[in-house]
PDB file of C-alpha atoms in Angstrom:
ATOM      1  CA  ALA A1281      -4.682  -4.245 -16.210  1.00  0.00           C
ATOM      2  CA  ALA A1282      -5.775  -6.598 -13.479  1.00  0.00           C
ATOM      3  CA  GLY A1283      -8.703  -8.806 -14.350  1.00  0.00           C
ATOM      4  CA  VAL A1284     -11.097 -11.032 -12.478  1.00  0.00           C
ATOM      5  CA  ILE A1285      -9.274 -14.065 -11.148  1.00  0.00           C
ATOM      6  CA  GLN A1286     -11.004 -17.377 -10.621  1.00  0.00           C
ATOM      7  CA  SER A1287      -9.664 -20.530  -9.079  1.00  0.00           C
ATOM      8  CA  PRO A1288      -9.377 -23.317  -9.712  1.00  0.00           C
ATOM      9  CA  ARG A1289      -9.557 -23.306 -13.505  1.00  0.00           C
ATOM     10  CA  HIS A1290     -10.586 -26.942 -13.656  1.00  0.00           C
ATOM     11  CA  LEU A1291     -12.168 -29.164 -11.036  1.00  0.00           C
ATOM     12  CA  ILE A1292     -13.262 -32.780 -11.133  1.00  0.00           C
ATOM     13  CA  LYS A1293     -15.506 -34.044  -8.362  1.00  0.00           C
ATOM     14  CA  GLU A1294     -17.559 -37.129  -7.731  1.00  0.00           C
ATOM     15  CA  LYS A1295     -21.300 -37.133  -7.161  1.00  0.00           C
ATOM     16  CA  ARG A1296     -22.334 -36.042  -3.689  1.00  0.00           C
ATOM     17  CA  GLU A1297     -18.990 -34.340  -3.058  1.00  0.00           C
ATOM     18  CA  THR A1298     -18.494 -30.681  -2.202  1.00  0.00           C
ATOM     19  CA  ALA A1299     -16.714 -28.018  -4.252  1.00  0.00           C
ATOM     20  CA  THR A1300     -15.607 -24.472  -3.501  1.00  0.00           C
ATOM     21  CA  LEU A1301     -14.980 -21.970  -6.274  1.00  0.00           C
ATOM     22  CA  LYS A1302     -13.175 -18.715  -5.617  1.00  0.00           C
ATOM     23  CA  CYS A1303     -13.376 -15.349  -7.319  1.00  0.00           C
ATOM     24  CA  TYR A1304     -11.145 -12.314  -6.878  1.00  0.00           C
ATOM     25  CA  PRO A1305     -12.734  -9.237  -8.487  1.00  0.00           C
ATOM     26  CA  ILE A1306     -10.960  -6.431 -10.271  1.00  0.00           C
ATOM     27  CA  PRO A1307      -9.410  -4.108  -7.645  1.00  0.00           C
ATOM     28  CA  ARG A1308     -11.921  -1.541  -6.336  1.00  0.00           C
ATOM     29  CA  HIS A1309     -14.859  -3.420  -7.835  1.00  0.00           C
ATOM     30  CA  ASP A1310     -17.490  -3.907  -5.150  1.00  0.00           C
ATOM     31  CA  THR A1311     -19.992  -6.108  -6.993  1.00  0.00           C
ATOM     32  CA  VAL A1312     -19.591  -9.777  -7.831  1.00  0.00           C
ATOM     33  CA  TYR A1313     -21.877 -11.934  -9.955  1.00  0.00           C
ATOM     34  CA  TRP A1314     -21.836 -15.717 -10.351  1.00  0.00           C
ATOM     35  CA  TYR A1315     -23.067 -17.372 -13.535  1.00  0.00           C
ATOM     36  CA  GLN A1316     -23.385 -20.989 -14.621  1.00  0.00           C
ATOM     37  CA  GLN A1317     -23.030 -21.898 -18.293  1.00  0.00           C
ATOM     38  CA  GLY A1318     -23.871 -25.355 -19.557  1.00  0.00           C
ATOM     39  CA  PRO A1319     -22.697 -26.619 -22.977  1.00  0.00           C
ATOM     40  CA  GLY A1320     -24.279 -24.569 -25.735  1.00  0.00           C
ATOM     41  CA  GLN A1321     -26.223 -22.486 -23.233  1.00  0.00           C
ATOM     42  CA  ASP A1322     -26.165 -18.835 -22.300  1.00  0.00           C
ATOM     43  CA  PRO A1323     -24.773 -17.848 -18.897  1.00  0.00           C
ATOM     44  CA  GLN A1324     -27.435 -18.273 -16.231  1.00  0.00           C
ATOM     45  CA  PHE A1325     -27.328 -15.904 -13.288  1.00  0.00           C
ATOM     46  CA  LEU A1326     -26.908 -17.588  -9.917  1.00  0.00           C
ATOM     47  CA  ILE A1327     -26.276 -14.926  -7.281  1.00  0.00           C
ATOM     48  CA  SER A1328     -24.672 -11.538  -6.768  1.00  0.00           C
ATOM     49  CA  PHE A1329     -23.120  -9.510  -3.981  1.00  0.00           C
ATOM     50  CA  TYR A1330     -22.697  -5.801  -3.485  1.00  0.00           C
ATOM     51  CA  GLU A1331     -20.535  -4.419  -0.723  1.00  0.00           C
ATOM     52  CA  LYS A1332     -20.311  -7.866   0.899  1.00  0.00           C
ATOM     53  CA  MET A1333     -24.067  -8.321   1.076  1.00  0.00           C
ATOM     54  CA  GLN A1334     -26.148 -10.588  -1.139  1.00  0.00           C
ATOM     55  CA  SER A1335     -27.952  -8.323  -3.564  1.00  0.00           C
ATOM     56  CA  ASP A1336     -29.791 -10.604  -5.985  1.00  0.00           C
ATOM     57  CA  LYS A1337     -30.545 -14.272  -6.289  1.00  0.00           C
ATOM     58  CA  GLY A1338     -31.216 -16.144  -9.485  1.00  0.00           C
ATOM     59  CA  SER A1339     -31.498 -19.819 -10.295  1.00  0.00           C
ATOM     60  CA  ILE A1340     -29.100 -20.970  -7.596  1.00  0.00           C
ATOM     61  CA  PRO A1341     -29.955 -24.395  -6.144  1.00  0.00           C
ATOM     62  CA  ASP A1342     -30.435 -24.672  -2.393  1.00  0.00           C
ATOM     63  CA  ARG A1343     -27.383 -26.973  -2.368  1.00  0.00           C
ATOM     64  CA  PHE A1344     -25.246 -23.992  -3.333  1.00  0.00           C
ATOM     65  CA  SER A1345     -24.290 -21.064  -1.156  1.00  0.00           C
ATOM     66  CA  ALA A1346     -22.014 -18.112  -1.625  1.00  0.00           C
ATOM     67  CA  GLN A1347     -20.606 -15.161   0.203  1.00  0.00           C
ATOM     68  CA  GLN A1348     -18.436 -12.116  -0.324  1.00  0.00           C
ATOM     69  CA  PHE A1349     -15.659 -11.459   2.147  1.00  0.00           C
ATOM     70  CA  SER A1350     -14.202  -8.277   3.597  1.00  0.00           C
ATOM     71  CA  ASP A1351     -11.570  -8.132   0.854  1.00  0.00           C
ATOM     72  CA  TYR A1352     -14.403  -8.417  -1.729  1.00  0.00           C
ATOM     73  CA  HIS A1353     -13.412 -11.843  -2.951  1.00  0.00           C
ATOM     74  CA  SER A1354     -16.273 -14.295  -3.225  1.00  0.00           C
ATOM     75  CA  GLU A1355     -16.652 -18.033  -2.836  1.00  0.00           C
ATOM     76  CA  LEU A1356     -19.313 -20.306  -4.274  1.00  0.00           C
ATOM     77  CA  ASN A1357     -19.831 -23.428  -2.196  1.00  0.00           C
ATOM     78  CA  MET A1358     -21.515 -26.356  -3.895  1.00  0.00           C
ATOM     79  CA  SER A1359     -22.590 -29.415  -1.931  1.00  0.00           C
ATOM     80  CA  SER A1360     -24.167 -32.774  -2.814  1.00  0.00           C
ATOM     81  CA  LEU A1361     -22.896 -32.367  -6.352  1.00  0.00           C
ATOM     82  CA  GLU A1362     -24.934 -33.858  -9.148  1.00  0.00           C
ATOM     83  CA  LEU A1363     -23.946 -34.795 -12.693  1.00  0.00           C
ATOM     84  CA  GLY A1364     -26.043 -31.896 -13.948  1.00  0.00           C
ATOM     85  CA  ASP A1365     -23.855 -29.434 -12.069  1.00  0.00           C
ATOM     86  CA  SER A1366     -21.101 -30.008 -14.621  1.00  0.00           C
ATOM     87  CA  ALA A1367     -20.673 -26.656 -16.317  1.00  0.00           C
ATOM     88  CA  LEU A1368     -18.526 -23.577 -16.650  1.00  0.00           C
ATOM     89  CA  TYR A1369     -18.882 -21.274 -13.669  1.00  0.00           C
ATOM     90  CA  PHE A1370     -18.072 -17.659 -14.283  1.00  0.00           C
ATOM     91  CA  CYS A1371     -17.585 -14.859 -11.873  1.00  0.00           C
ATOM     92  CA  ALA A1372     -17.913 -11.272 -13.022  1.00  0.00           C
ATOM     93  CA  SER A1373     -17.254  -8.031 -11.223  1.00  0.00           C
ATOM     94  CA  SER A1374     -18.309  -4.441 -11.637  1.00  0.00           C
ATOM     95  CA  LEU A1375     -17.920  -1.087  -9.939  1.00  0.00           C
ATOM     96  CA  GLY A1376     -21.306  -0.404  -8.435  1.00  0.00           C
ATOM     97  CA  GLN A1377     -24.556  -1.938  -9.568  1.00  0.00           C
ATOM     98  CA  GLY A1378     -26.857  -1.547 -12.530  1.00  0.00           C
ATOM     99  CA  HIS A1379     -25.741   1.002 -15.084  1.00  0.00           C
ATOM    100  CA  THR A1380     -22.220  -0.384 -15.232  1.00  0.00           C
ATOM    101  CA  GLU A1381     -20.104  -2.846 -17.162  1.00  0.00           C
ATOM    102  CA  ALA A1382     -19.385  -6.306 -15.789  1.00  0.00           C
ATOM    103  CA  PHE A1383     -16.114  -8.046 -16.570  1.00  0.00           C
ATOM    104  CA  PHE A1384     -15.778 -11.798 -16.488  1.00  0.00           C
ATOM    105  CA  GLY A1385     -13.105 -14.058 -15.088  1.00  0.00           C
ATOM    106  CA  GLN A1386     -11.713 -16.996 -17.008  1.00  0.00           C
ATOM    107  CA  GLY A1387     -14.146 -19.384 -15.398  1.00  0.00           C
ATOM    108  CA  THR A1388     -13.945 -22.679 -13.564  1.00  0.00           C
ATOM    109  CA  ARG A1389     -14.823 -25.804 -15.479  1.00  0.00           C
ATOM    110  CA  LEU A1390     -16.488 -28.194 -13.057  1.00  0.00           C
ATOM    111  CA  THR A1391     -16.897 -31.806 -14.062  1.00  0.00           C
ATOM    112  CA  VAL A1392     -18.937 -34.080 -11.822  1.00  0.00           C
ATOM    113  CA  VAL A1393     -18.382 -37.787 -12.438  1.00  0.00           C
TER     114      VAL A1393
ATOM    115  CA  GLN B 937     -40.602 -15.808 -23.854  1.00  0.00           C
ATOM    116  CA  LYS B 938     -36.972 -15.317 -23.025  1.00  0.00           C
ATOM    117  CA  GLU B 939     -36.135 -11.814 -21.842  1.00  0.00           C
ATOM    118  CA  VAL B 940     -33.311 -11.426 -24.340  1.00  0.00           C
ATOM    119  CA  GLU B 941     -33.634 -13.002 -27.770  1.00  0.00           C
ATOM    120  CA  GLN B 942     -30.954 -13.657 -30.330  1.00  0.00           C
ATOM    121  CA  ASN B 943     -30.849 -15.719 -33.482  1.00  0.00           C
ATOM    122  CA  SER B 944     -28.530 -18.619 -32.694  1.00  0.00           C
ATOM    123  CA  GLY B 945     -27.156 -18.684 -36.254  1.00  0.00           C
ATOM    124  CA  PRO B 946     -24.661 -19.564 -37.411  1.00  0.00           C
ATOM    125  CA  LEU B 947     -24.214 -16.348 -39.308  1.00  0.00           C
ATOM    126  CA  SER B 948     -21.645 -16.877 -42.019  1.00  0.00           C
ATOM    127  CA  VAL B 949     -19.957 -13.927 -43.714  1.00  0.00           C
ATOM    128  CA  PRO B 950     -16.930 -13.664 -45.981  1.00  0.00           C
ATOM    129  CA  GLU B 951     -13.757 -12.016 -44.756  1.00  0.00           C
ATOM    130  CA  GLY B 952     -13.921  -8.243 -45.175  1.00  0.00           C
ATOM    131  CA  ALA B 953     -17.714  -8.083 -45.093  1.00  0.00           C
ATOM    132  CA  ILE B 954     -19.950  -6.432 -42.503  1.00  0.00           C
ATOM    133  CA  ALA B 955     -21.454  -8.795 -39.954  1.00  0.00           C
ATOM    134  CA  SER B 956     -24.757  -7.685 -38.441  1.00  0.00           C
ATOM    135  CA  LEU B 957     -25.901  -9.240 -35.178  1.00  0.00           C
ATOM    136  CA  ASN B 958     -29.282  -8.500 -33.665  1.00  0.00           C
ATOM    137  CA  CYS B 959     -30.825  -8.749 -30.228  1.00  0.00           C
ATOM    138  CA  THR B 960     -34.313  -7.969 -28.958  1.00  0.00           C
ATOM    139  CA  TYR B 961     -35.416  -7.609 -25.361  1.00  0.00           C
ATOM    140  CA  SER B 962     -38.757  -7.746 -23.639  1.00  0.00           C
ATOM    141  CA  ASP B 963     -38.488  -5.223 -20.773  1.00  0.00           C
ATOM    142  CA  ARG B 964     -39.238  -1.757 -22.077  1.00  0.00           C
ATOM    143  CA  GLY B 965     -37.620  -0.265 -18.992  1.00  0.00           C
ATOM    144  CA  SER B 966     -34.203  -1.755 -19.778  1.00  0.00           C
ATOM    145  CA  GLN B 967     -31.403   0.769 -19.450  1.00  0.00           C
ATOM    146  CA  SER B 968     -28.076  -0.910 -20.130  1.00  0.00           C
ATOM    147  CA  PHE B 969     -27.008  -3.058 -23.055  1.00  0.00           C
ATOM    148  CA  PHE B 970     -23.827  -5.018 -23.610  1.00  0.00           C
ATOM    149  CA  TRP B 971     -22.207  -7.127 -26.283  1.00  0.00           C
ATOM    150  CA  TYR B 972     -19.829  -9.886 -25.266  1.00  0.00           C
ATOM    151  CA  ARG B 973     -17.709 -12.103 -27.488  1.00  0.00           C
ATOM    152  CA  GLN B 974     -17.146 -15.667 -26.360  1.00  0.00           C
ATOM    153  CA  TYR B 975     -14.774 -18.142 -27.928  1.00  0.00           C
ATOM    154  CA  SER B 976     -15.541 -21.805 -27.349  1.00  0.00           C
ATOM    155  CA  GLY B 977     -14.673 -22.845 -23.803  1.00  0.00           C
ATOM    156  CA  LYS B 978     -13.562 -19.342 -22.867  1.00  0.00           C
ATOM    157  CA  SER B 979     -15.146 -16.602 -20.813  1.00  0.00           C
ATOM    158  CA  PRO B 980     -17.298 -13.805 -22.240  1.00  0.00           C
ATOM    159  CA  GLU B 981     -15.247 -10.751 -23.190  1.00  0.00           C
ATOM    160  CA  LEU B 982     -16.933  -7.348 -23.103  1.00  0.00           C
ATOM    161  CA  ILE B 983     -16.582  -5.613 -26.451  1.00  0.00           C
ATOM    162  CA  MET B 984     -19.253  -2.890 -26.425  1.00  0.00           C
ATOM    163  CA  PHE B 985     -21.770  -1.284 -24.135  1.00  0.00           C
ATOM    164  CA  ILE B 986     -24.449   1.259 -24.966  1.00  0.00           C
ATOM    165  CA  TYR B 987     -26.912   3.129 -22.800  1.00  0.00           C
ATOM    166  CA  SER B 988     -28.471   5.744 -25.105  1.00  0.00           C
ATOM    167  CA  ASN B 989     -30.462   5.510 -28.300  1.00  0.00           C
ATOM    168  CA  GLY B 990     -28.424   5.757 -31.460  1.00  0.00           C
ATOM    169  CA  ASP B 991     -25.068   4.475 -32.568  1.00  0.00           C
ATOM    170  CA  LYS B 992     -21.834   3.992 -30.688  1.00  0.00           C
ATOM    171  CA  GLU B 993     -18.655   3.223 -32.588  1.00  0.00           C
ATOM    172  CA  ASP B 994     -15.437   1.673 -31.322  1.00  0.00           C
ATOM    173  CA  GLY B 995     -12.949   0.669 -33.982  1.00  0.00           C
ATOM    174  CA  ARG B 996     -14.534  -1.914 -36.264  1.00  0.00           C
ATOM    175  CA  PHE B 997     -17.515  -2.319 -33.947  1.00  0.00           C
ATOM    176  CA  THR B 998     -20.719  -0.267 -33.919  1.00  0.00           C
ATOM    177  CA  ALA B 999     -23.512  -0.835 -31.447  1.00  0.00           C
ATOM    178  CA  GLN B1000     -26.968   0.466 -32.342  1.00  0.00           C
ATOM    179  CA  LEU B1001     -29.761   0.895 -29.828  1.00  0.00           C
ATOM    180  CA  ASN B1002     -33.411   1.535 -30.552  1.00  0.00           C
ATOM    181  CA  LYS B1003     -35.378   1.584 -27.309  1.00  0.00           C
ATOM    182  CA  ALA B1004     -38.707   2.260 -29.027  1.00  0.00           C
ATOM    183  CA  SER B1005     -38.375  -0.959 -31.002  1.00  0.00           C
ATOM    184  CA  GLN B1006     -36.553  -2.750 -28.170  1.00  0.00           C
ATOM    185  CA  TYR B1007     -33.605  -3.950 -30.132  1.00  0.00           C
ATOM    186  CA  VAL B1008     -29.882  -3.571 -30.009  1.00  0.00           C
ATOM    187  CA  SER B1009     -27.514  -4.598 -32.767  1.00  0.00           C
ATOM    188  CA  LEU B1010     -23.813  -5.011 -33.299  1.00  0.00           C
ATOM    189  CA  LEU B1011     -22.108  -4.327 -36.603  1.00  0.00           C
ATOM    190  CA  ILE B1012     -18.634  -5.648 -37.253  1.00  0.00           C
ATOM    191  CA  ARG B1013     -16.925  -4.006 -40.211  1.00  0.00           C
ATOM    192  CA  ASP B1014     -14.110  -5.629 -42.184  1.00  0.00           C
ATOM    193  CA  SER B1015     -14.829  -8.980 -40.532  1.00  0.00           C
ATOM    194  CA  GLN B1016     -11.829 -11.181 -39.878  1.00  0.00           C
ATOM    195  CA  PRO B1017     -11.621 -14.954 -39.333  1.00  0.00           C
ATOM    196  CA  SER B1018     -10.511 -14.152 -35.780  1.00  0.00           C
ATOM    197  CA  ASP B1019     -13.944 -12.585 -35.212  1.00  0.00           C
ATOM    198  CA  SER B1020     -15.477 -16.047 -35.491  1.00  0.00           C
ATOM    199  CA  ALA B1021     -17.059 -16.617 -32.087  1.00  0.00           C
ATOM    200  CA  THR B1022     -20.371 -16.528 -30.282  1.00  0.00           C
ATOM    201  CA  TYR B1023     -21.670 -13.037 -29.601  1.00  0.00           C
ATOM    202  CA  LEU B1024     -23.769 -12.659 -26.483  1.00  0.00           C
ATOM    203  CA  CYS B1025     -26.164  -9.792 -25.941  1.00  0.00           C
ATOM    204  CA  ALA B1026     -26.747  -8.847 -22.297  1.00  0.00           C
ATOM    205  CA  VAL B1027     -29.392  -6.494 -20.966  1.00  0.00           C
ATOM    206  CA  ILE B1028     -30.008  -5.001 -17.538  1.00  0.00           C
ATOM    207  CA  ALA B1029     -33.758  -4.677 -17.185  1.00  0.00           C
ATOM    208  CA  GLY B1030     -35.478  -1.811 -15.441  1.00  0.00           C
ATOM    209  CA  GLY B1031     -35.407  -2.227 -11.676  1.00  0.00           C
ATOM    210  CA  SER B1032     -32.672  -4.857 -11.900  1.00  0.00           C
ATOM    211  CA  TYR B1033     -28.920  -4.789 -11.451  1.00  0.00           C
ATOM    212  CA  ILE B1034     -28.268  -8.097 -13.179  1.00  0.00           C
ATOM    213  CA  PRO B1035     -27.082  -8.577 -16.762  1.00  0.00           C
ATOM    214  CA  THR B1036     -29.360 -11.122 -18.431  1.00  0.00           C
ATOM    215  CA  PHE B1037     -27.938 -12.884 -21.435  1.00  0.00           C
ATOM    216  CA  GLY B1038     -29.376 -14.041 -24.707  1.00  0.00           C
ATOM    217  CA  ARG B1039     -28.418 -17.439 -26.096  1.00  0.00           C
ATOM    218  CA  GLY B1040     -25.831 -15.867 -28.362  1.00  0.00           C
ATOM    219  CA  THR B1041     -25.296 -15.790 -32.122  1.00  0.00           C
ATOM    220  CA  SER B1042     -22.549 -17.892 -33.628  1.00  0.00           C
ATOM    221  CA  LEU B1043     -20.566 -15.915 -36.194  1.00  0.00           C
ATOM    222  CA  ILE B1044     -18.363 -17.609 -38.775  1.00  0.00           C
ATOM    223  CA  VAL B1045     -16.078 -15.456 -40.901  1.00  0.00           C
ATOM    224  CA  HIS B1046     -14.684 -17.502 -43.758  1.00  0.00           C
ATOM    225  CA  PRO B1047     -11.576 -16.523 -45.723  1.00  0.00           C
TER     226      PRO B1047
END
């Protein structure tokens, strides 16, 4: 079965650079969530989209922005990167919101040097 | 207080034993509960979800939910070394659509 696809899998950027992470949800899933997971930490919710509209916002820095496109894929744009942004970034998708299971992509490992 | 609490472990059990993982949550209005397994450096993998009080079994896994006491647990029967991973509890609180994660419990199954 098709899963959530994230690209790239690994990304190395320098401080103050910009990065774009992409997420392709499971077909027919209309909800996308972005999470950030630092070493030894639990996934922290950043932002979510439902039917191409932002639905919830978590601990996403102002330097980050995201959107969901007409084909339901989502992109997380990260600017003015800092060393502390180094983490695993996961995208998850679900069918509908709330009382529903979310499935995670393989993640993008971002390293800021 | 974190919304979803888990003992970080590690929980060490011998192969073939039952592993019991616990999770408590603070929002009494929470409706949806999930268990994810995460291997080091990999993404969380959904293994169980439960919405109603009681037990839900799927193969070697049993999820137990007690809304009155605000806890959800995961039992793994006949534990295998391949079950060694971090188990994340996720809860969707009342009025929210977002799964909130606990810090996870590290499980070690030794031969």
